[in-house]
Amino acid sequence: MKIEMKIRSVKLMLFVFSILTVSFFPGCQKVINVDLNEAAPLIVIEGLITDMPGPYIVKISKSGSYFNQPVLPTISDAEVTITDDLGKVDTLKETSPGIYLTSKTKGFPGRTYTLKVISEDKEYSGSSTMYSHVGIDSLSLKKIQSPHYGFGGDTKVEMNVEINCFFRDPAEKNYYRIKVFANDTTGAEYYRLYDDQYSNGQAIGLRVERTTQAGNYRIELISLDKATFGYYRTLEDLLYTNPFFGSTPANPETNLNNGALGYFGACAVSVKSIIISDSLIRSLK
Amino acid sequence: MKSATISGFIRDAKSGETLTGAVIYPKDNSALGIASNSYGYFSITLPAGNYTLIVQYLGYKTKSVPVELLENVKINFDLEEESIALGEITITGERGNNNIVSAELISKINVREIQNIPVILGEKDILKTIQLLPGISPAGEGNAGFYVRGGGVDQNLILLDEAPVYNPSHLLGFFSTFNSDAIKDITLYKGGFPAEYGGRLSSVVDIKMNEGNNKEFHVSGGIGLIASRIAIEGPLFKSKGSFMIAARRTYADLFLKLLPGTGADSTASKSTLYFYDLNLKANYQFSGKDHLYFSCYLGRDNFSLGGTLGLNWGNVTATTRWNHVISEKIFSNTSLVFNRYSYNFNIVIGNNTMNILSQIKDWNLKEDLHYYLNSKNTVKFGFNSIYHTFVPSKVDSTAFFHIKSMDNKYALENALYISNEQTISSHIKATYGLRYSLFSSIGPGTVYTYDEVSDIVDSATYPKGKIFNTYGGIEPRLLVNYIINDSISLKASYARTRQYIHLLSNTTSTTPFDLWVPSNINILPEIADQFTLGYFRNISNNMFETSVEVYYKLLQNQIDYRNGANLILNSKVESQLVFGKGWGYGAEFLIRKKYGKLTGWISYTLSKAERQFRDINNGHVFLAKQDKPHNIAIVGMYEISPRMTLSATWIYCSGNVVTFPSGRYIVDGNIIPYYTERNGYRMPDYHRLDIGLTLLPKKTRKVEGNWNFSIYNVYARANAYAINFQADPNDPSKMQAVQLSLFRFVPAISYNFRF
């Protein structure tokens, strides 16, 4: 079993370096007024189907003005259908404003699903193929030393509990997202994204979380298709831009057409939980 | 009518340093003038007779020498410096008009001007001073790169004693790698490139190091807030040679240790942040005809965080040069150059370490011949051959890390050139030439081709020594000077240039991770065509130089990046690139006063730079990130008394173009900004005033010292470095724009000495 380190640590390093440089040189930050050319509102479609039991959700809303619109409008009365590659069509029903639920669709690995939305006389669609279901073989816990860089303060070396997730990558090209739910909360979502570029077909162990908090941890290993992976990756780049080393921002690559924002993904999910006991946390000190 | 040739070297009388671009001409006939070449050598052929030769160089007393010319004669001219602070009013007739009569388009920077121009934290900086000239704009605060006439930072050929310096910046760009103590002069070309230069599209910055005083020993140096320098120079081999050593180091990290609350154990005290430069030059004159030079430069930046993360990077250059006077009319220079830029990234996790090395390394052999054919023609020809080795990433790690090394790449860049500087008539001079360049990759190597979604579709592997992916072509160069009279001329030029290696970087600041890559089937060579037309006029007997120059530049095969491109340590980096064309045009105005108690210049550039890429902005034309419509610099140095000089610079330029959001939406619970056009907005305009004061206390018998005080950004304007959009901390549903500025009101003090 091999433990992989992501190249993202390079980006993390650059981020730390930039924080260091900013705090070292006397600089300043202030809020300013910027006049933006507000674009006309666009439709935002967020659709995800999995191989877990349904129903699946498609959210439809509108984009708004950048500064002056705290509440973004949802779109009701849209015609939403999901068709699989066998020709089965499912018409989704709106159950709450902007939220549409499937009734007949069931996600299967290997199938291709197409989402179609008709709203305000325009038609939007996108397809996604569900990749193989990759099951989590096991989760394990490990106590590790983790340096905490406090600038100007002492380096604290903390003991943390590391959660590792083990699975076997299939032979084809695979893309993954890992979600970690601590005590059933859905906190701020880091995009833990991973692809098998360097480890195709091998047994993989990934560190998915590092924490000092006890509780029940539910780990989801989500097998994505290439387009959805690309969407999350470009979205992550957009959300976590570094002021010193950022590149020119751009909209995430979407698989939806006709100018729609958002994405439609079909993915296979495997779930496993592990408990970090209070006594384990106490033993860290 | 018999002619004879006067040839020899033009040098500084006190130190023996050769002077480049010093002009020698028979009195009252400046059109026949010849300028000394980069090695101080001149050769002028005149009909036999009696002449008074005038030898002139800015900053030195003009020399007037009667010569009876009957047959070929060798004369060396030693010029005496003018008084310390460029102050003395030089006799009217002795001021040069070389800028009017020469068939070249150059900007020369006098190193003494650099000594007086105030810069951030008191560190004199050549590259920052260049950015005060028209047509040149800084890439941004905290970025040592600069844009010349709308071109990218990698399109500037920066040479230190003929060796290219790939990353001329320290500390991510706040300082350049050039210690001005070690520098003799800088020649800058923005257009009308002579045929002997090639390989970059937008500019040539030719920097020459001091050779060292070949008559006496001197030690000089300075102690400043952020760095200290020392330089030693002196004669070798009983004045047949000389040497120069200059060193500089910053100690920014010592301040980290002085911060309150940091114990010996803290991250801060185990962190380092410093850079150093070392310049060395030695030369030896074998005979009247042969002169051997050796120069080298070594510099490094070192950053480490608490002993677990480390990053260091730097350049090494070494030039060995042999000047040989083949005959009084033919001068040869043969150079062997080595240069390398590398960075190391290392990380310690638990008991394991990983080190990543990335570098570009060149071996370069060049031969330049100057053939002073006759009084009307000077021919230059030669060749230049560079063997490049690219190491994109070499990974060394202990167990558990499986990031693989990437393959090295090898390439050969060759060029042949010939040019002639001809005096066609008393009113027309022209420099015309042809450069032919050729670039090939050499095996071992593998080239992949990618599809639209960055997957590999094909690959071709070549064994060691096999030549593949060859590109090349001619680069015509033409410059015509129509001399209206001694004070007015009109110069027009055309130059085609080709660039075969490219710097990939999609970040706002320069980072050591920026990667140089060779041309191949995925990355075609960049090509530029530039036309210029300028009107040059000297006023008040050459007291003032003024010029107006317009240019138009067409760029092909320009590089940009796919949305969300990931360049760092990416073995498939070529799949992240997109290609298109660009163009730029502008008008540059300059008034310059070079003599008197008050010297300086005012420059104004009005310009535009645009790009068009099929894959960006839906194929619509967009403003290049180098676009800066207005760029103003006012530089003044005033000698209040022989012991006090006041200097000030004021710069004003349009803000950088940026891409700002035009709306927002929610996906996955995140507020996401929505972008429409690329580079559709502009940051606020940038302006600041710097002032400096140099005081010379009474000179003791042995030591000359001066105190230098400077203030950067005197009125403390918060110039925008970056504007970020983030959620309002008081109300996360609201967004706000936050402006980050770096330097406001930074005073500095330094003491410089010489004995």
Coordinates of N, CA and C in Angstrom, one line a residue, chain B residues 620-739:
Chain B
H620 N -12.6 36.4 -29.5 CA -12.6 37.9 -29.7 C -11.3 38.5 -29.2
V621 N -10.9 39.6 -29.9 CA -9.7 40.3 -29.5 C -9.8 40.8 -28.0
F622 N -8.7 40.6 -27.3 CA -8.8 41.1 -25.9 C -7.5 41.8 -25.6
L623 N -7.5 42.6 -24.6 CA -6.3 43.4 -24.2 C -5.3 42.5 -23.6
A624 N -4.0 42.6 -24.0 CA -3.0 41.7 -23.4 C -2.7 42.2 -22.0
K625 N -2.2 41.3 -21.2 CA -2.0 41.7 -19.8 C -0.9 42.8 -19.8
Q626 N -0.1 42.9 -20.9 CA 1.0 43.9 -20.9 C 0.5 45.3 -21.3
D627 N -0.8 45.4 -21.6 CA -1.3 46.7 -22.1 C -1.3 47.8 -21.0
K628 N -0.6 48.9 -21.3 CA -0.6 50.0 -20.4 C -0.7 51.3 -21.3
P629 N -1.9 51.8 -21.4 CA -2.1 52.9 -22.3 C -1.2 54.1 -22.0
H630 N -1.1 54.5 -20.7 CA -0.3 55.6 -20.4 C 0.9 55.2 -19.4
N631 N 2.0 55.8 -19.7 CA 3.2 55.4 -18.9 C 4.1 56.7 -18.9
I632 N 4.1 57.3 -17.7 CA 4.9 58.6 -17.6 C 6.0 58.4 -16.5
A633 N 7.2 58.9 -16.8 CA 8.2 58.9 -15.8 C 8.9 60.2 -15.9
I634 N 9.1 60.8 -14.7 CA 9.9 62.1 -14.6 C 11.0 61.8 -13.7
V635 N 12.2 62.0 -14.2 CA 13.4 61.7 -13.4 C 14.3 62.9 -13.3
G636 N 14.7 63.3 -12.1 CA 15.6 64.5 -12.0 C 16.6 64.3 -11.0
M637 N 17.8 64.8 -11.3 CA 18.9 64.7 -10.3 C 19.5 66.1 -10.3
Y638 N 19.6 66.7 -9.1 CA 20.0 68.1 -9.0 C 21.2 68.2 -8.0
E639 N 22.3 68.7 -8.5 CA 23.5 68.8 -7.7 C 23.4 70.1 -7.0
I640 N 23.0 70.1 -5.7 CA 22.8 71.3 -4.9 C 24.2 71.9 -4.7
S641 N 25.1 71.1 -4.3 CA 26.5 71.6 -4.1 C 27.4 70.4 -4.5
P642 N 28.7 70.6 -4.6 CA 29.5 69.4 -4.9 C 29.4 68.3 -3.9
R643 N 28.8 68.5 -2.7 CA 28.7 67.4 -1.8 C 27.3 67.0 -1.5
M644 N 26.4 67.5 -2.3 CA 25.0 67.2 -2.0 C 24.2 67.0 -3.3
T645 N 23.6 65.9 -3.5 CA 22.8 65.7 -4.7 C 21.4 65.3 -4.3
L646 N 20.4 65.9 -4.9 CA 19.0 65.5 -4.6 C 18.5 64.9 -5.8
S647 N 17.7 63.8 -5.7 CA 17.1 63.1 -6.8 C 15.7 62.8 -6.5
A648 N 14.9 62.7 -7.6 CA 13.5 62.4 -7.4 C 13.0 61.7 -8.7
T649 N 12.1 60.8 -8.5 CA 11.5 60.2 -9.7 C 10.0 60.1 -9.4
W650 N 9.2 60.5 -10.4 CA 7.8 60.3 -10.3 C 7.3 59.5 -11.4
I651 N 6.6 58.4 -11.1 CA 6.0 57.6 -12.2 C 4.5 57.5 -12.1
Y652 N 3.9 57.4 -13.2 CA 2.5 57.3 -13.3 C 2.2 56.3 -14.5
C653 N 1.5 55.3 -14.2 CA 1.1 54.4 -15.3 C -0.3 53.9 -15.1
S654 N -1.0 53.5 -16.2 CA -2.3 52.9 -16.1 C -2.2 51.6 -15.3
G655 N -3.3 51.3 -14.7 CA -3.3 50.0 -13.9 C -3.3 48.8 -14.8
N656 N -2.9 47.7 -14.3 CA -2.9 46.5 -15.1 C -4.3 46.1 -15.4
V657 N -4.4 45.4 -16.6 CA -5.8 44.9 -16.9 C -6.0 43.7 -16.1
V658 N -7.2 43.5 -15.7 CA -7.6 42.3 -14.9 C -8.9 41.8 -15.3
T659 N -9.2 40.6 -14.9 CA -10.5 40.0 -15.2 C -11.3 40.0 -13.9
F660 N -12.4 40.7 -13.9 CA -13.3 40.8 -12.7 C -14.6 40.1 -13.0
P661 N -15.3 39.7 -11.9 CA -16.6 39.0 -12.1 C -17.7 40.0 -12.6
S662 N -18.6 39.4 -13.3 CA -19.8 40.2 -13.7 C -21.1 39.7 -13.1
G663 N -20.9 38.8 -12.2 CA -22.2 38.3 -11.5 C -21.7 37.2 -10.6
R664 N -22.7 36.5 -9.9 CA -22.4 35.4 -9.1 C -23.5 34.4 -9.0
Y665 N -23.2 33.2 -8.6 CA -24.2 32.1 -8.5 C -23.8 31.2 -7.5
I666 N -24.7 30.2 -7.2 CA -24.3 29.2 -6.1 C -24.3 27.8 -6.7
V667 N -23.3 27.1 -6.4 CA -23.2 25.7 -6.8 C -22.5 25.0 -5.6
D668 N -23.1 23.8 -5.2 CA -22.4 23.0 -4.1 C -22.3 23.8 -2.9
G669 N -23.2 24.8 -2.6 CA -23.2 25.6 -1.4 C -22.1 26.7 -1.5
N670 N -21.4 26.8 -2.6 CA -20.4 27.9 -2.6 C -20.9 29.1 -3.5
I671 N -20.5 30.3 -3.1 CA -20.8 31.5 -3.9 C -19.7 31.5 -4.9
I672 N -20.1 31.5 -6.2 CA -19.1 31.5 -7.3 C -19.2 32.7 -8.1
P673 N -18.0 33.4 -8.4 CA -18.1 34.5 -9.3 C -18.2 34.1 -10.8
Y674 N -18.9 34.9 -11.5 CA -19.1 34.6 -13.0 C -18.3 35.6 -13.8
Y675 N -17.5 35.1 -14.8 CA -16.7 36.0 -15.6 C -17.2 36.1 -17.0
T676 N -17.2 37.2 -17.6 CA -17.5 37.4 -19.0 C -16.3 37.6 -19.8
E677 N -15.9 38.9 -20.0 CA -14.8 39.1 -20.9 C -13.4 39.0 -20.1
R678 N -12.4 38.5 -20.8 CA -11.1 38.5 -20.2 C -10.5 39.8 -20.3
N679 N -9.8 40.2 -19.2 CA -9.1 41.5 -19.1 C -10.0 42.7 -19.5
G680 N -11.2 42.6 -19.0 CA -12.2 43.7 -19.4 C -12.1 44.8 -18.4
Y681 N -11.4 44.7 -17.3 CA -11.3 45.8 -16.3 C -9.9 46.2 -16.1
R682 N -9.7 47.3 -15.4 CA -8.4 47.8 -15.2 C -8.3 48.1 -13.7
M683 N -7.1 47.8 -13.1 CA -6.8 48.2 -11.7 C -6.7 49.7 -11.7
P684 N -6.8 50.3 -10.5 CA -6.6 51.8 -10.4 C -5.2 52.1 -10.9
D685 N -5.1 53.4 -11.4 CA -3.8 53.8 -11.9 C -2.8 53.8 -10.8
Y686 N -1.5 53.6 -11.2 CA -0.4 53.5 -10.3 C 0.4 54.8 -10.4
H687 N 0.7 55.4 -9.3 CA 1.7 56.5 -9.3 C 2.3 56.6 -8.0
R688 N 3.6 57.1 -8.0 CA 4.3 57.3 -6.8 C 5.5 58.2 -7.0
L689 N 5.9 58.8 -5.9 CA 7.1 59.7 -6.0 C 8.2 59.1 -5.0
D690 N 9.4 59.0 -5.6 CA 10.5 58.6 -4.7 C 11.5 59.8 -4.7
I691 N 12.1 60.0 -3.5 CA 13.1 61.0 -3.5 C 14.4 60.4 -2.8
G692 N 15.5 61.0 -3.1 CA 16.7 60.6 -2.5 C 17.7 61.7 -2.3
L693 N 18.6 61.5 -1.4 CA 19.5 62.6 -1.1 C 20.9 61.9 -0.9
T694 N 21.9 62.4 -1.6 CA 23.2 61.8 -1.3 C 24.1 62.9 -0.8
L695 N 24.7 62.6 0.4 CA 25.6 63.5 1.1 C 27.0 63.0 1.1
L696 N 28.0 63.8 0.7 CA 29.3 63.5 0.8 C 30.0 64.2 1.9
P697 N 30.3 63.6 3.0 CA 31.0 64.3 4.1 C 32.4 64.6 3.7
K698 N 33.1 65.4 4.5 CA 34.4 65.8 4.1 C 35.3 64.5 3.9
K699 N 36.0 64.6 2.8 CA 36.8 63.4 2.4 C 38.0 63.3 3.4
T700 N 38.2 62.1 4.0 CA 39.4 61.9 4.7 C 40.5 61.5 3.7
R701 N 41.6 61.5 4.2 CA 42.7 61.2 3.2 C 42.5 59.9 2.5
K702 N 42.0 58.9 3.2 CA 42.0 57.6 2.5 C 40.6 57.2 2.1
V703 N 39.6 57.5 2.9 CA 38.3 57.0 2.6 C 37.3 58.0 2.0
E704 N 36.7 57.7 0.9 CA 35.6 58.5 0.3 C 34.3 57.8 0.8
G705 N 33.4 58.5 1.4 CA 32.2 57.9 1.8 C 31.0 58.8 1.4
N706 N 29.9 58.2 1.3 CA 28.7 59.0 1.2 C 27.5 58.4 1.9
W707 N 26.6 59.2 2.3 CA 25.4 58.8 3.0 C 24.3 58.9 2.0
N708 N 23.4 58.0 1.9 CA 22.3 58.0 0.9 C 21.0 57.8 1.7
F709 N 20.1 58.8 1.6 CA 18.8 58.7 2.2 C 17.8 58.6 1.1
S710 N 16.8 57.7 1.3 CA 15.8 57.7 0.2 C 14.5 57.4 0.9
I711 N 13.5 57.9 0.2 CA 12.1 57.5 0.6 C 11.4 57.0 -0.6
Y712 N 10.8 55.8 -0.5 CA 10.1 55.2 -1.6 C 8.6 55.5 -1.3
N713 N 7.9 56.0 -2.4 CA 6.5 56.3 -2.2 C 6.3 57.4 -1.2
V714 N 6.8 58.6 -1.4 CA 6.8 59.6 -0.5 C 5.4 60.0 0.0
Y715 N 4.4 60.1 -0.9 CA 3.1 60.5 -0.4 C 2.2 59.2 -0.1
A716 N 2.9 58.1 0.1 CA 2.3 56.9 0.7 C 1.0 56.5 0.0
R717 N 1.0 56.5 -1.3 CA -0.2 56.1 -2.0 C -0.3 54.6 -1.9
A718 N -1.5 54.1 -1.6 CA -1.8 52.7 -1.6 C -2.1 52.2 -3.0
N719 N -1.0 51.9 -3.7 CA -1.2 51.4 -5.1 C -1.7 50.0 -5.0
A720 N -2.6 49.7 -5.8 CA -3.2 48.3 -5.8 C -2.3 47.3 -6.3
Y721 N -1.9 46.3 -5.5 CA -1.1 45.2 -6.0 C -2.0 44.1 -6.6
A722 N -3.1 43.9 -5.8 CA -4.1 42.9 -6.3 C -5.4 43.3 -5.7
I723 N -6.5 42.9 -6.4 CA -7.8 43.1 -5.9 C -8.5 41.8 -5.8
N724 N -8.9 41.4 -4.7 CA -9.5 40.1 -4.5 C -11.0 40.3 -4.0
F725 N -11.8 39.4 -4.5 CA -13.2 39.4 -4.1 C -13.4 38.3 -3.1
Q726 N -14.0 38.7 -2.0 CA -14.3 37.7 -1.0 C -15.5 38.1 -0.2
A727 N -16.0 37.1 0.6 CA -17.2 37.4 1.4 C -16.9 38.4 2.5
D728 N -17.9 39.2 2.7 CA -17.8 40.2 3.8 C -17.8 39.4 5.1
P729 N -16.7 39.6 5.9 CA -16.7 38.8 7.2 C -17.8 39.1 8.1
N730 N -18.4 40.3 8.0 CA -19.5 40.7 8.9 C -20.8 40.1 8.3
D731 N -20.9 39.8 7.1 CA -22.1 39.3 6.5 C -21.8 38.4 5.3
P732 N -21.6 37.1 5.5 CA -21.1 36.2 4.5 C -21.9 36.2 3.2
S733 N -23.2 36.7 3.3 CA -23.9 36.6 2.0 C -23.6 37.8 1.1
K734 N -22.8 38.8 1.6 CA -22.4 39.9 0.8 C -21.0 39.7 0.3
M735 N -20.7 40.2 -0.9 CA -19.3 40.1 -1.4 C -18.7 41.5 -1.3
Q736 N -17.4 41.5 -1.2 CA -16.7 42.8 -1.2 C -15.4 42.7 -2.0
A737 N -14.9 43.8 -2.5 CA -13.7 43.9 -3.2 C -12.6 44.4 -2.2
V738 N -11.5 43.7 -2.1 CA -10.5 44.0 -1.2 C -9.2 44.3 -1.9
Q739 N -8.7 45.5 -1.7 CA -7.5 45.8 -2.4 C -6.3 45.6 -1.6

